[in-house]
CSV table of C-alpha atoms and ligand atoms in Angstrom, one decimal:
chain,number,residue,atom,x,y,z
A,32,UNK,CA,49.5,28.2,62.5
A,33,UNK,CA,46.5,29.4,60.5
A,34,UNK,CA,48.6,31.0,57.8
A,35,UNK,CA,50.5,27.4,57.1
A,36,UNK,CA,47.6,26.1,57.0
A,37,UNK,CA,46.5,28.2,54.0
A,38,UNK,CA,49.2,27.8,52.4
A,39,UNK,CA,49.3,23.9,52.6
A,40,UNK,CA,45.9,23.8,51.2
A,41,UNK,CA,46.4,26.5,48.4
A,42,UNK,CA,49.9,24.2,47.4
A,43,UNK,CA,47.3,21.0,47.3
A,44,UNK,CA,44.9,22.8,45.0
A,45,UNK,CA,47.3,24.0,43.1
A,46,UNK,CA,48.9,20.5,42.3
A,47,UNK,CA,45.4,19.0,42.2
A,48,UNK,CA,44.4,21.0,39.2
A,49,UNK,CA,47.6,20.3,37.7
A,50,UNK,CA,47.1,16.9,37.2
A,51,UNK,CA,43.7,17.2,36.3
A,52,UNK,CA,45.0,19.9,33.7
A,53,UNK,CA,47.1,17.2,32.0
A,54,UNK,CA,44.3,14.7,31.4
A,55,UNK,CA,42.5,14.2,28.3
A,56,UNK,CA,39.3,15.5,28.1
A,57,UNK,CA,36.4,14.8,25.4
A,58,UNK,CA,35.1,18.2,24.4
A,59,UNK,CA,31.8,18.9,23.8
A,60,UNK,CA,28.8,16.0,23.9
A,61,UNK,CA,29.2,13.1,20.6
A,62,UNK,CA,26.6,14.6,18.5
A,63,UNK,CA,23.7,12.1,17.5
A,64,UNK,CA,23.9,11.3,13.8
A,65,UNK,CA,20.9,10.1,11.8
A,66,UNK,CA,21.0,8.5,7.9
A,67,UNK,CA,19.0,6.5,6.0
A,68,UNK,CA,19.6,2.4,5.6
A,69,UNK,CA,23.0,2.2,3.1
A,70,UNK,CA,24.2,5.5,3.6
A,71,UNK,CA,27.0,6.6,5.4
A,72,UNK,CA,27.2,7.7,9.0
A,73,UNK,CA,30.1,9.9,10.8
A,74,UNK,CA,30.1,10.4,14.3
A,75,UNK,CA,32.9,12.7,15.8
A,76,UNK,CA,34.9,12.5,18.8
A,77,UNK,CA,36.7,15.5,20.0
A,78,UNK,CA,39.6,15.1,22.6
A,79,UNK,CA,41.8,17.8,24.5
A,80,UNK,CA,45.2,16.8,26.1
A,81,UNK,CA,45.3,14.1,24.3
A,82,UNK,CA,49.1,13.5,24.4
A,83,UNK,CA,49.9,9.7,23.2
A,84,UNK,CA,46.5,7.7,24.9
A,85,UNK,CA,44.4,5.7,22.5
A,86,UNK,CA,41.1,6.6,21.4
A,87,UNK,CA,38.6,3.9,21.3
A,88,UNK,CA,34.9,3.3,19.6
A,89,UNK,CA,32.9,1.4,21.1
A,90,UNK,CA,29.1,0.4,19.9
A,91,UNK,CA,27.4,-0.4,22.8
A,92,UNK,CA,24.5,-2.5,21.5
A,93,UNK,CA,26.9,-5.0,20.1
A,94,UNK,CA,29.5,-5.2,22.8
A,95,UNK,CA,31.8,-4.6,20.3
A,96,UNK,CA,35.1,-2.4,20.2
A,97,UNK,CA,35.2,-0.8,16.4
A,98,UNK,CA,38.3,1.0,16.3
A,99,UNK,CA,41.7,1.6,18.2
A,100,UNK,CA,43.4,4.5,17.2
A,101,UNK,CA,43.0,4.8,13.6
A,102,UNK,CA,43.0,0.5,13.2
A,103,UNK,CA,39.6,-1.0,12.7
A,104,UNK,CA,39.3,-4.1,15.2
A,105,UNK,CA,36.2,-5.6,13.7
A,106,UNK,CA,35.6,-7.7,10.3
A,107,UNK,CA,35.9,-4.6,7.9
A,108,UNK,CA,34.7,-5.6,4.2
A,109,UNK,CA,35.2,-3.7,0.9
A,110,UNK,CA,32.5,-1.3,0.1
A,111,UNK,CA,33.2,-0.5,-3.4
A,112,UNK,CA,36.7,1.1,-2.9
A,113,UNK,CA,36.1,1.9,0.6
A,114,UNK,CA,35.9,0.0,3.5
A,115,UNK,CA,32.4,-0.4,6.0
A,116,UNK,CA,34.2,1.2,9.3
A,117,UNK,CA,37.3,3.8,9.3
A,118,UNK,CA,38.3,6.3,11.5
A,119,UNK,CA,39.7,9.5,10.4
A,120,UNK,CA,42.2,11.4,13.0
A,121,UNK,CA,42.3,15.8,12.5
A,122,UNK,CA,44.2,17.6,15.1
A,123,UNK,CA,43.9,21.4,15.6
A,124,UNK,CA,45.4,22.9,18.0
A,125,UNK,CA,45.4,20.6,21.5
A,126,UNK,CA,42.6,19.5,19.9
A,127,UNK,CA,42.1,15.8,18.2
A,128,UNK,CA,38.7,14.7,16.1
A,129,UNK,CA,38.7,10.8,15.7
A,130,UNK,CA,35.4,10.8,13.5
A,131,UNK,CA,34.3,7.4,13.1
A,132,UNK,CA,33.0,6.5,9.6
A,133,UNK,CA,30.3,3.9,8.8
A,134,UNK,CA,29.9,2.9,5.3
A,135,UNK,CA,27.0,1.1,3.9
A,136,UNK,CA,24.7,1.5,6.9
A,137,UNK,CA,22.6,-1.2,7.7
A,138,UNK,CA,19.9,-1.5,10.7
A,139,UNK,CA,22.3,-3.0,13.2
A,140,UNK,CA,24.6,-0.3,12.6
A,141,UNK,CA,22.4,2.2,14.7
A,142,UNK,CA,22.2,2.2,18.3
A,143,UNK,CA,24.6,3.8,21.1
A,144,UNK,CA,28.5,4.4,20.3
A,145,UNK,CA,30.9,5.3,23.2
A,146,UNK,CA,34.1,7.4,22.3
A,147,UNK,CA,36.6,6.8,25.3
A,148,UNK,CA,40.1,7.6,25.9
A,149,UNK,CA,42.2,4.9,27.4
A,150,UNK,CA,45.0,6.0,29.9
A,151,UNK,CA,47.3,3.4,30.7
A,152,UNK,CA,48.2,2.6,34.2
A,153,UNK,CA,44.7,4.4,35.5
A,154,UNK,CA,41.2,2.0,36.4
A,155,UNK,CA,39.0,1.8,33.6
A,156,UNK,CA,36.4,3.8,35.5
A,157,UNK,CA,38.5,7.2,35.3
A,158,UNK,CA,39.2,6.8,31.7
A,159,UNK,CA,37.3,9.7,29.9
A,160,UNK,CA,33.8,8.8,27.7
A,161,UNK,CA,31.3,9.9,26.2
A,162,UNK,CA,28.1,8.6,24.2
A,163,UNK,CA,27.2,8.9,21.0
A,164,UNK,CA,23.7,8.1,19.1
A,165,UNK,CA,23.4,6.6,15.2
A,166,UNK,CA,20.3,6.2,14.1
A,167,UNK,CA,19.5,4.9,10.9
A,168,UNK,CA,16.3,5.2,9.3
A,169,UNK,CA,14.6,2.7,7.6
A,170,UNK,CA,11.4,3.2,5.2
A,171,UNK,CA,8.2,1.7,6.1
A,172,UNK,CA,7.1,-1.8,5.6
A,173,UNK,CA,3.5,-3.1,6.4
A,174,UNK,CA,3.8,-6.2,8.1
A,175,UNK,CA,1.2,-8.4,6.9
A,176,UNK,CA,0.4,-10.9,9.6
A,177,UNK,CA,-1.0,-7.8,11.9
A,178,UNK,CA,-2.9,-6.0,8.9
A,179,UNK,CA,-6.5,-6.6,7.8
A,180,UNK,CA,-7.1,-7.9,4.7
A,181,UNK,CA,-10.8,-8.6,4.7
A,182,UNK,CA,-13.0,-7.9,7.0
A,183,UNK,CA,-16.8,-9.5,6.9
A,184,UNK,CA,-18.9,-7.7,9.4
A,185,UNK,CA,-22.8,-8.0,10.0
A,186,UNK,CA,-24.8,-4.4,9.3
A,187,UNK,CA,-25.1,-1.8,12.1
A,188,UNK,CA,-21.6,-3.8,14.3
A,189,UNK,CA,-18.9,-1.6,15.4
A,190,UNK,CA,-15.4,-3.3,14.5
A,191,UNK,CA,-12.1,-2.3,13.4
A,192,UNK,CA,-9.2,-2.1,10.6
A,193,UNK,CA,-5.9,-2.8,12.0
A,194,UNK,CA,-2.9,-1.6,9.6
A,195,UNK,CA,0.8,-2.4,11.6
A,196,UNK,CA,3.7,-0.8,9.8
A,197,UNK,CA,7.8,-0.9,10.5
A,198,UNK,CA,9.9,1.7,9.9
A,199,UNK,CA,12.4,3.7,11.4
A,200,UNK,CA,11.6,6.5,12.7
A,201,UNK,CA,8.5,4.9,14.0
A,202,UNK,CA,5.9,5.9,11.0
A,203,UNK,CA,2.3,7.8,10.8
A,204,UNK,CA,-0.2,5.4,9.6
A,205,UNK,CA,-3.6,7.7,7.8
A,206,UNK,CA,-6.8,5.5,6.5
A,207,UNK,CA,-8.4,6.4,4.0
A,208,UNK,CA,-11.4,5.1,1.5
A,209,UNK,CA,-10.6,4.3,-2.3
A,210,UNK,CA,-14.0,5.6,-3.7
A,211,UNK,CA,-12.9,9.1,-1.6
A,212,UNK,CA,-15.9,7.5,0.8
A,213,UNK,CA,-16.3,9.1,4.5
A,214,UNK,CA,-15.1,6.6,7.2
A,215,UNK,CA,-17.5,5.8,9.9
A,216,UNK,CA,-15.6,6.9,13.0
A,217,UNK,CA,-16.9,9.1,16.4
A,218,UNK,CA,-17.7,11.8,16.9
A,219,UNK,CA,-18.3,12.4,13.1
A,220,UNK,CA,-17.3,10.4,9.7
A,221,UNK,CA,-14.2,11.9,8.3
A,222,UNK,CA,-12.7,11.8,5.0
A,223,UNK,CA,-9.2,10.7,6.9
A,224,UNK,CA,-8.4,9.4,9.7
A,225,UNK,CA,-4.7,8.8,11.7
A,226,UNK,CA,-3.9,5.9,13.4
A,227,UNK,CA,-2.9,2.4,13.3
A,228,UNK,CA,-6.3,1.0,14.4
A,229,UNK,CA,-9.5,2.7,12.6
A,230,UNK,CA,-12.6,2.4,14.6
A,231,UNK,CA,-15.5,1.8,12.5
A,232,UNK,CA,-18.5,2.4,13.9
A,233,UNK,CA,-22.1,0.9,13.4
A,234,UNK,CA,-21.2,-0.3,9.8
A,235,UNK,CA,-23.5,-0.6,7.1
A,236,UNK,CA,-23.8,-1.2,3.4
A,237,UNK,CA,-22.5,2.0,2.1
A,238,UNK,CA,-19.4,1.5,4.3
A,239,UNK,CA,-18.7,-1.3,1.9
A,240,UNK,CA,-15.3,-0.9,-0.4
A,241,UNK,CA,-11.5,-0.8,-0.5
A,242,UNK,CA,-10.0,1.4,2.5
A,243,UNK,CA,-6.2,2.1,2.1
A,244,UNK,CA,-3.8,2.4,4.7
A,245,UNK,CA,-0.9,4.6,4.4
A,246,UNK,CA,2.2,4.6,6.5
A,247,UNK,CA,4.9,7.5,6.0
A,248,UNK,CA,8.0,8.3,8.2
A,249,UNK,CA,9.5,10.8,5.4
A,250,UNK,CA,12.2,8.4,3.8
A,251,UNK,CA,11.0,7.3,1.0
A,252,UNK,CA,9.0,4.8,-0.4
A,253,UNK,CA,6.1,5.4,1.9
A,254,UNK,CA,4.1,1.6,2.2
A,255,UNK,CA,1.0,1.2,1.1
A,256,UNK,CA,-2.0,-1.4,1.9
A,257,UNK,CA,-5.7,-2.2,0.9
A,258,UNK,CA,-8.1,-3.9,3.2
A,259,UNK,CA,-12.0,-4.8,2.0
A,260,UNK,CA,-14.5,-4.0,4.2
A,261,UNK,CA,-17.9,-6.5,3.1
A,262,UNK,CA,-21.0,-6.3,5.2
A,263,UNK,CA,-23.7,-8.7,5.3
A,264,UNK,CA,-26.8,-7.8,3.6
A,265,UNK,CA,-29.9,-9.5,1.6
A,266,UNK,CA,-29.1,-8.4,-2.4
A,267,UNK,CA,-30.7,-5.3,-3.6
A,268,UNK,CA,-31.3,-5.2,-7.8
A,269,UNK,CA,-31.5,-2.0,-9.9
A,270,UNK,CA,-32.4,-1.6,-13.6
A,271,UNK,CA,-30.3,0.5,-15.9
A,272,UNK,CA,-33.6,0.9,-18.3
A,273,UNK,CA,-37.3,-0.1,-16.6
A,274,UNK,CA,-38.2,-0.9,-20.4
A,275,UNK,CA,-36.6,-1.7,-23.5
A,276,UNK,CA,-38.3,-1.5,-27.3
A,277,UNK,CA,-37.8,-3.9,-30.2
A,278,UNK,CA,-39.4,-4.6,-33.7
A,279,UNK,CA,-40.8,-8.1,-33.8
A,280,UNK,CA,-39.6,-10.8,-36.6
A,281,UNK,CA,-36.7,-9.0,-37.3
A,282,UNK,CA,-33.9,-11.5,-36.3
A,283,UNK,CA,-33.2,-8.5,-33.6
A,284,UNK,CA,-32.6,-9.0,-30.0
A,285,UNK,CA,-32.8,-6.8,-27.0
A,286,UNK,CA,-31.2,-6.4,-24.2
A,287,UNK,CA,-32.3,-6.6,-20.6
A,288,UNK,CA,-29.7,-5.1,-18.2
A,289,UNK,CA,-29.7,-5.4,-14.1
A,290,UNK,CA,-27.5,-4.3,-11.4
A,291,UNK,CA,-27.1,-6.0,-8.2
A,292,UNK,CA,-25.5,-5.7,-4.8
A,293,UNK,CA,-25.7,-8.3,-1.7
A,294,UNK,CA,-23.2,-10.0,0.4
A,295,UNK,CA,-22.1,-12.8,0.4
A,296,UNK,CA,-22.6,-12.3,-3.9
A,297,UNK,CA,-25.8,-13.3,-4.8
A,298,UNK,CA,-26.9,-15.8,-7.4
A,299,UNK,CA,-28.5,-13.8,-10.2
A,300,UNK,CA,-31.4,-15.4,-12.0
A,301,UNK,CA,-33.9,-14.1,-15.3
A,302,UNK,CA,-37.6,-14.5,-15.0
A,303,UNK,CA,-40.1,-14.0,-17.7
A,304,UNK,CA,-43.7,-13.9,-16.9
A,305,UNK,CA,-45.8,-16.2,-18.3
A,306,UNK,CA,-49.5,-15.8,-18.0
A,307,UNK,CA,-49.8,-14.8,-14.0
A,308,UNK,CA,-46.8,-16.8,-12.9
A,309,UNK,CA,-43.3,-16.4,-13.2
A,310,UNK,CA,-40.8,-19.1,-15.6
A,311,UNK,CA,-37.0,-19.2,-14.5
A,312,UNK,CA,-35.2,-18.3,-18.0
A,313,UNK,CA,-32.2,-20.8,-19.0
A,314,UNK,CA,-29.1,-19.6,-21.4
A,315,UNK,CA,-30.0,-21.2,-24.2
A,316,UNK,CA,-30.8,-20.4,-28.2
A,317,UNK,CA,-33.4,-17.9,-27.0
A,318,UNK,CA,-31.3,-16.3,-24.4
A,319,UNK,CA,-28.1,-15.3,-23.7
A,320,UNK,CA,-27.4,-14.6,-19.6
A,321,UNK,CA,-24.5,-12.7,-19.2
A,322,UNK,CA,-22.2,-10.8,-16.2
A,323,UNK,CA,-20.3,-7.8,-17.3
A,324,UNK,CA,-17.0,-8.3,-16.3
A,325,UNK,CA,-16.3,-4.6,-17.7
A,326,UNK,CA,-15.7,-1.9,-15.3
A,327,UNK,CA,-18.7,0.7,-16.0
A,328,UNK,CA,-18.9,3.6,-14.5
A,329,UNK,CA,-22.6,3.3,-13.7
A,330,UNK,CA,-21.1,0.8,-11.0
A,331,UNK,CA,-21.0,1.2,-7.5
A,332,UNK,CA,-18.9,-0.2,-5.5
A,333,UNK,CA,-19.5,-3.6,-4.4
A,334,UNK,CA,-22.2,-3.7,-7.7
A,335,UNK,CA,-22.2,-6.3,-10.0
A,336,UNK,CA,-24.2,-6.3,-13.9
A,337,UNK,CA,-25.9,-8.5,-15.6
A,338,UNK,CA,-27.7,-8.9,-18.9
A,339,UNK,CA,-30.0,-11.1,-20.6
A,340,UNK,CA,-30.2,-10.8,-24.0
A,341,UNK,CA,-33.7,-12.4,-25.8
A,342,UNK,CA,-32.5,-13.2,-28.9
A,343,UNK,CA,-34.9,-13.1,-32.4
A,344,UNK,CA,-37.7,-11.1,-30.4
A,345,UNK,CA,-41.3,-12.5,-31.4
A,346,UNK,CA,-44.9,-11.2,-30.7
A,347,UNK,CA,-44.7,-13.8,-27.5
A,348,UNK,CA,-41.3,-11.9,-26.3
A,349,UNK,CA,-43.2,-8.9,-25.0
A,350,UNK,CA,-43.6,-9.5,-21.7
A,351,UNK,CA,-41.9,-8.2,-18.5
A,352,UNK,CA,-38.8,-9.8,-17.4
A,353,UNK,CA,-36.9,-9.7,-13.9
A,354,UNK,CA,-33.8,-10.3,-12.7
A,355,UNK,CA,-34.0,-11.7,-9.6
A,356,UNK,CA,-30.6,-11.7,-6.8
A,357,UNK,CA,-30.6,-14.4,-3.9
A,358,UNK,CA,-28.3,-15.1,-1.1
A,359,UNK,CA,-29.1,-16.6,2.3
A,360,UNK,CA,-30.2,-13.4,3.7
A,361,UNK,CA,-33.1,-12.8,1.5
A,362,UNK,CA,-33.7,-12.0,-2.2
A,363,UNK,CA,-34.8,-9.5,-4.5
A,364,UNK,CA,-36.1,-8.8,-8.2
A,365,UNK,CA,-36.6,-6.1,-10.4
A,366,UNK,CA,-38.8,-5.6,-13.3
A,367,UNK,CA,-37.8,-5.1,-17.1
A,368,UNK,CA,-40.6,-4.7,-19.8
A,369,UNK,CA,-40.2,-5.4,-23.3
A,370,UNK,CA,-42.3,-3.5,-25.6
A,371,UNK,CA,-43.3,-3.6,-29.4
A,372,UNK,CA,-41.7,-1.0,-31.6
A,373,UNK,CA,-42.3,-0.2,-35.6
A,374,UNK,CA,-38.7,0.2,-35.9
A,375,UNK,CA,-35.7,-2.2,-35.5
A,376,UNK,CA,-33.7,-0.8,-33.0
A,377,UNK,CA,-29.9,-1.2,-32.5
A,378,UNK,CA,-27.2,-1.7,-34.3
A,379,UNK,CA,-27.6,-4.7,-35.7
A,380,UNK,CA,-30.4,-4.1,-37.7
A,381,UNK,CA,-28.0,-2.5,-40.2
A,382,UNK,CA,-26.6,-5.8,-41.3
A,383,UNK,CA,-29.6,-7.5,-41.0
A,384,UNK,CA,-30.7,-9.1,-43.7
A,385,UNK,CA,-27.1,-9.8,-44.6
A,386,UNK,CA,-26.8,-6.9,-47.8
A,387,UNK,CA,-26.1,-8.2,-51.7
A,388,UNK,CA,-22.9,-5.3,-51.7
A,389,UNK,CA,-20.8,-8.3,-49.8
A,390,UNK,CA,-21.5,-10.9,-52.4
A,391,UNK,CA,-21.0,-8.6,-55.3
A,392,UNK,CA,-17.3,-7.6,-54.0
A,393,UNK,CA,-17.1,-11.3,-53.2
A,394,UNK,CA,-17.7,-12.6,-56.5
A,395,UNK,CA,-15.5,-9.9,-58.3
A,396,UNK,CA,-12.5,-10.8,-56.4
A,397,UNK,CA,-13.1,-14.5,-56.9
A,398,UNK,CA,-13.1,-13.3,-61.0
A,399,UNK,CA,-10.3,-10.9,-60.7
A,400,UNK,CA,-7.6,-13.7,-59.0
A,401,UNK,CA,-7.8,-16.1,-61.6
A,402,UNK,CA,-7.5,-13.6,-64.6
A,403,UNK,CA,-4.7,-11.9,-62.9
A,404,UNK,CA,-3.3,-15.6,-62.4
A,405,UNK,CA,-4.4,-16.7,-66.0
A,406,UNK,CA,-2.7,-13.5,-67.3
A,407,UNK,CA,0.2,-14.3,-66.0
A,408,UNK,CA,0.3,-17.6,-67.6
A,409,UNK,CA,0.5,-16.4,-71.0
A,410,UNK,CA,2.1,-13.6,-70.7
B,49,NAG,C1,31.3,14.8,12.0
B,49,NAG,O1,32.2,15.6,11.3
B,49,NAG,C2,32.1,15.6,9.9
B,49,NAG,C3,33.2,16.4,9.3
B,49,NAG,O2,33.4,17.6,9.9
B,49,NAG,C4,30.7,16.1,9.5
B,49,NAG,O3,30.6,16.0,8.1
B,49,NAG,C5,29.7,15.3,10.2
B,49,NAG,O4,28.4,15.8,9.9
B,49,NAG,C6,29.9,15.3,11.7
B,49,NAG,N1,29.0,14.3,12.3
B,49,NAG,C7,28.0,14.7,13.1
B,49,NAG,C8,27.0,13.7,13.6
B,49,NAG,O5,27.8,15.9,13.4
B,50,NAG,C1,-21.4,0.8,18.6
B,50,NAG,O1,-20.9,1.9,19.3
B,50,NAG,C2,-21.8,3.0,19.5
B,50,NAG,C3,-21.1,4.2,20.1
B,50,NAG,O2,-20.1,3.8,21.0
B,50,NAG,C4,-22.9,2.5,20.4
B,50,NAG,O3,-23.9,3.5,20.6
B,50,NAG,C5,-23.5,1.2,19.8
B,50,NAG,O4,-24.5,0.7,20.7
B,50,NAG,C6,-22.5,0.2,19.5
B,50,NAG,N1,-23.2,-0.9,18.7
B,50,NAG,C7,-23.0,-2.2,18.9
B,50,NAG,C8,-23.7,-3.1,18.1
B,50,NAG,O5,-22.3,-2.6,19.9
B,51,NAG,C1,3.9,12.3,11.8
B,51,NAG,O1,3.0,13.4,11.7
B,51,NAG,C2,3.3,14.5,12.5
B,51,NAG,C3,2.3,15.5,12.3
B,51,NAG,O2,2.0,15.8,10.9
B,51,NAG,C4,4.7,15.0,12.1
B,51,NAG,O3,5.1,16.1,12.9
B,51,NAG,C5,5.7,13.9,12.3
B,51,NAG,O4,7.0,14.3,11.8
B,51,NAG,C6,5.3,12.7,11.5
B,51,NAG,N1,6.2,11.6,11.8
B,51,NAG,C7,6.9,10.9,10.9
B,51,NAG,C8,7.7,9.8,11.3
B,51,NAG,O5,6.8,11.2,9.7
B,52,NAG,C1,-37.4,-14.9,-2.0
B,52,NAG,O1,-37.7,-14.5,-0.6
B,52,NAG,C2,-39.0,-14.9,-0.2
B,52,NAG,C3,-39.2,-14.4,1.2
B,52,NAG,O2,-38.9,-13.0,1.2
B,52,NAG,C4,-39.1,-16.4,-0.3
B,52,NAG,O3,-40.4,-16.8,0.1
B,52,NAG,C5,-38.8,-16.9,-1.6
B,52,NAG,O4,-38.7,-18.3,-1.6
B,52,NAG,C6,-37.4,-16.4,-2.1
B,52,NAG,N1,-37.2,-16.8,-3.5
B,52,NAG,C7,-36.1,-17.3,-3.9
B,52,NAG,C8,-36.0,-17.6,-5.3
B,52,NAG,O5,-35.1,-17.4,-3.2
């Protein structure tokens, strides 16, 4: 009894792995394929036993089946010469690769592909798959809407720089200050910092300037933004030169320059003193008020200069000067003296009084021209 027993089960075994010899099998996992946005992507399928079945693509993110065999069962557009999808077929052995090609990747292209075998007359269920990954990577792009631009803070606040960037894979964002500045984070300012969001901490006027936000995932062009970081503050004023010198009655002029920082931007004005009070200075005949639009590389950042220029200096031009920076949070002036010297000073006072050499080649050309022309008459 026992020993038919055996034997029945051995012969059931034995047929059992029979049939499941004969069915197709995919070999090995779909490995996961990853190319940049407009290249092109191959993902392999391997199948043993696969006698006359069908092998199918399938991408799973758009419900949609790709190929059939070797026939493409989707829209399947020229690509230069080539088209987007096609499947290749290579048998070795018992052994059948359908490696699906993708042309012209785009974003929608990536996702999850299933290779599956379909055996006809069996439930779906038992027919063989497996899964596949594309990914395709995209460079970065800083989306706008969720990026600082310009950020106004009052002194000493603690606020933040928010830089959101696309890209696939997901990429690293790294702040960093244009002037080479230290950003005011915890525990300690650092030079760099990583991180979408950079935590500024009790911000003052030196934290003032550009800060650039880099986001990099490798494939190339990493995206770059700036963001301006202003802090409220009463205007502070500098002088480039506490005095300046300048001969008297020499149609000479000198120049009085200022630099000045505040935010919101202050309103610059000239003072001269005039016995003990001080006398607002229009731009007029006598003076010239300028602001240098010219980088200089006496400028900090967030500085701005200005000039006034006191034109024809006379005896009653030596007096001190200021420059004087106002905006609602307080203002501020700085003291320029203009003193007497012997000597003209500048380069002006070359020209000045206007020297006979000019007239004299003047007045020969005006001779030469018409003997030339006169000349040329009779001749
Ligand atoms: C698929 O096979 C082709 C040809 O052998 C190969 O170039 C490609 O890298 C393979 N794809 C993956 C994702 O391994
Ligand atoms: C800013 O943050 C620091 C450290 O967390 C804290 O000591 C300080 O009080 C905060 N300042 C303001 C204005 O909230
Ligand atoms: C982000 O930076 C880390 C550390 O440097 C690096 O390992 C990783 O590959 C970077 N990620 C990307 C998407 O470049
Ligand atoms: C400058 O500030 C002082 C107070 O600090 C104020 O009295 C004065 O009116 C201000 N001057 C100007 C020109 O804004």
């Amino acid at each position: 009894m026992k020993t038919l027993l055996i034997i029945v089960l051995l012969a059931l075994l034995t047929f059992t792995a029979e049939v499941l010899a004969q069915n197709p099998e995919i070999v090995d996992q779909i490995w996961p394929e990853v190319q940049p946005i407009g290249r092109t992507a191959r993902i392999n399928c391997t199948v043993a036993k696969l006698q006359n079945y069908d092998v199918v693509w399938y991408h799973v993110d758009s419900e949609q089946t790709i190929s059939f065999g070797e026939g493409i069962n989707v829209e399947n557009p020229m690509i230069g010469s080539l088209k987007k999808y096609e499947v290749r077929m290579r048998a070795e052995g018992d052994r059948v690769t359908y490696m699906l090609v993708i042309r012209r990747l785009r974003q929608q292209d990536s996702g999850t592909y299933k290779c599956q075998v379909r055996i006809t007359n069996t439930a779906q269920e038992e027919w063989p798959s497996k899964l596949g990954s594309l990914t395709v990577q995209v460079a970065p792009t800083i989306k706008l809407g969720d990026t600082s631009a310009v950020l106004q803070v009052d002194r000493y606040q603690n606020t933040s720089l928010e830089c959101s960037a696309t890209g696939i894979p997901a990429p690293n964002i790294t702040w960093t200050r244009s002037d080479g500045g230290l950003l005011p984070v915890l525990p300690t300012p650092v030079a760099q910092f990583r991180g979408a969001k950079l935590p500024l901490v009790n911000v003052d006027i030196q934290h003032m300037g550009v800060y650039r936000c880099v986001a990099d995932n490798n494939i190339k062009p990493p995206a770059e933004h700036l963001a301006e970081v202003l802090v409220f503050h009463p205007p502070s004023t500098r002088v480039v030169q506490n005095s300046v010198g300048q001969a008297q009655n020499r149609r000479a002029s000198a120049k009085l320059e200022c630099i000045v920082q505040g935010h919101p931007q202050p309103t610059v004005t000239w003072e001269r003193q005039v016995d003990k009070g001080r006398v607002i200075i229009n731009d007029d005949d006598k003076f010239d008020i300028n602001k240098q639009t010219t980088d200089n590389q006496n400028l900090k950042a967030m500085e701005h200069w200005y000039s006034l220029k006191v034109k024809n200096v006379q005896a009653n031009d030596f007096v001190p000067y200021y420059c004087r920076a106002s905006n609602r949070y307080g203002n501020h002036s700085s003291r320029i003296g203009l003193f007497e010297t012997s000597e003209c000073q500048g380069p002006n006072c070359k020209t000045l009084p206007p020297s006979a050499a000019t007239h004299v080649t003047v007045s020969t050309l005006f001779l030469v021209y018409p003997a030339i022309f006169l000349m040329r008459l009779f001749l």
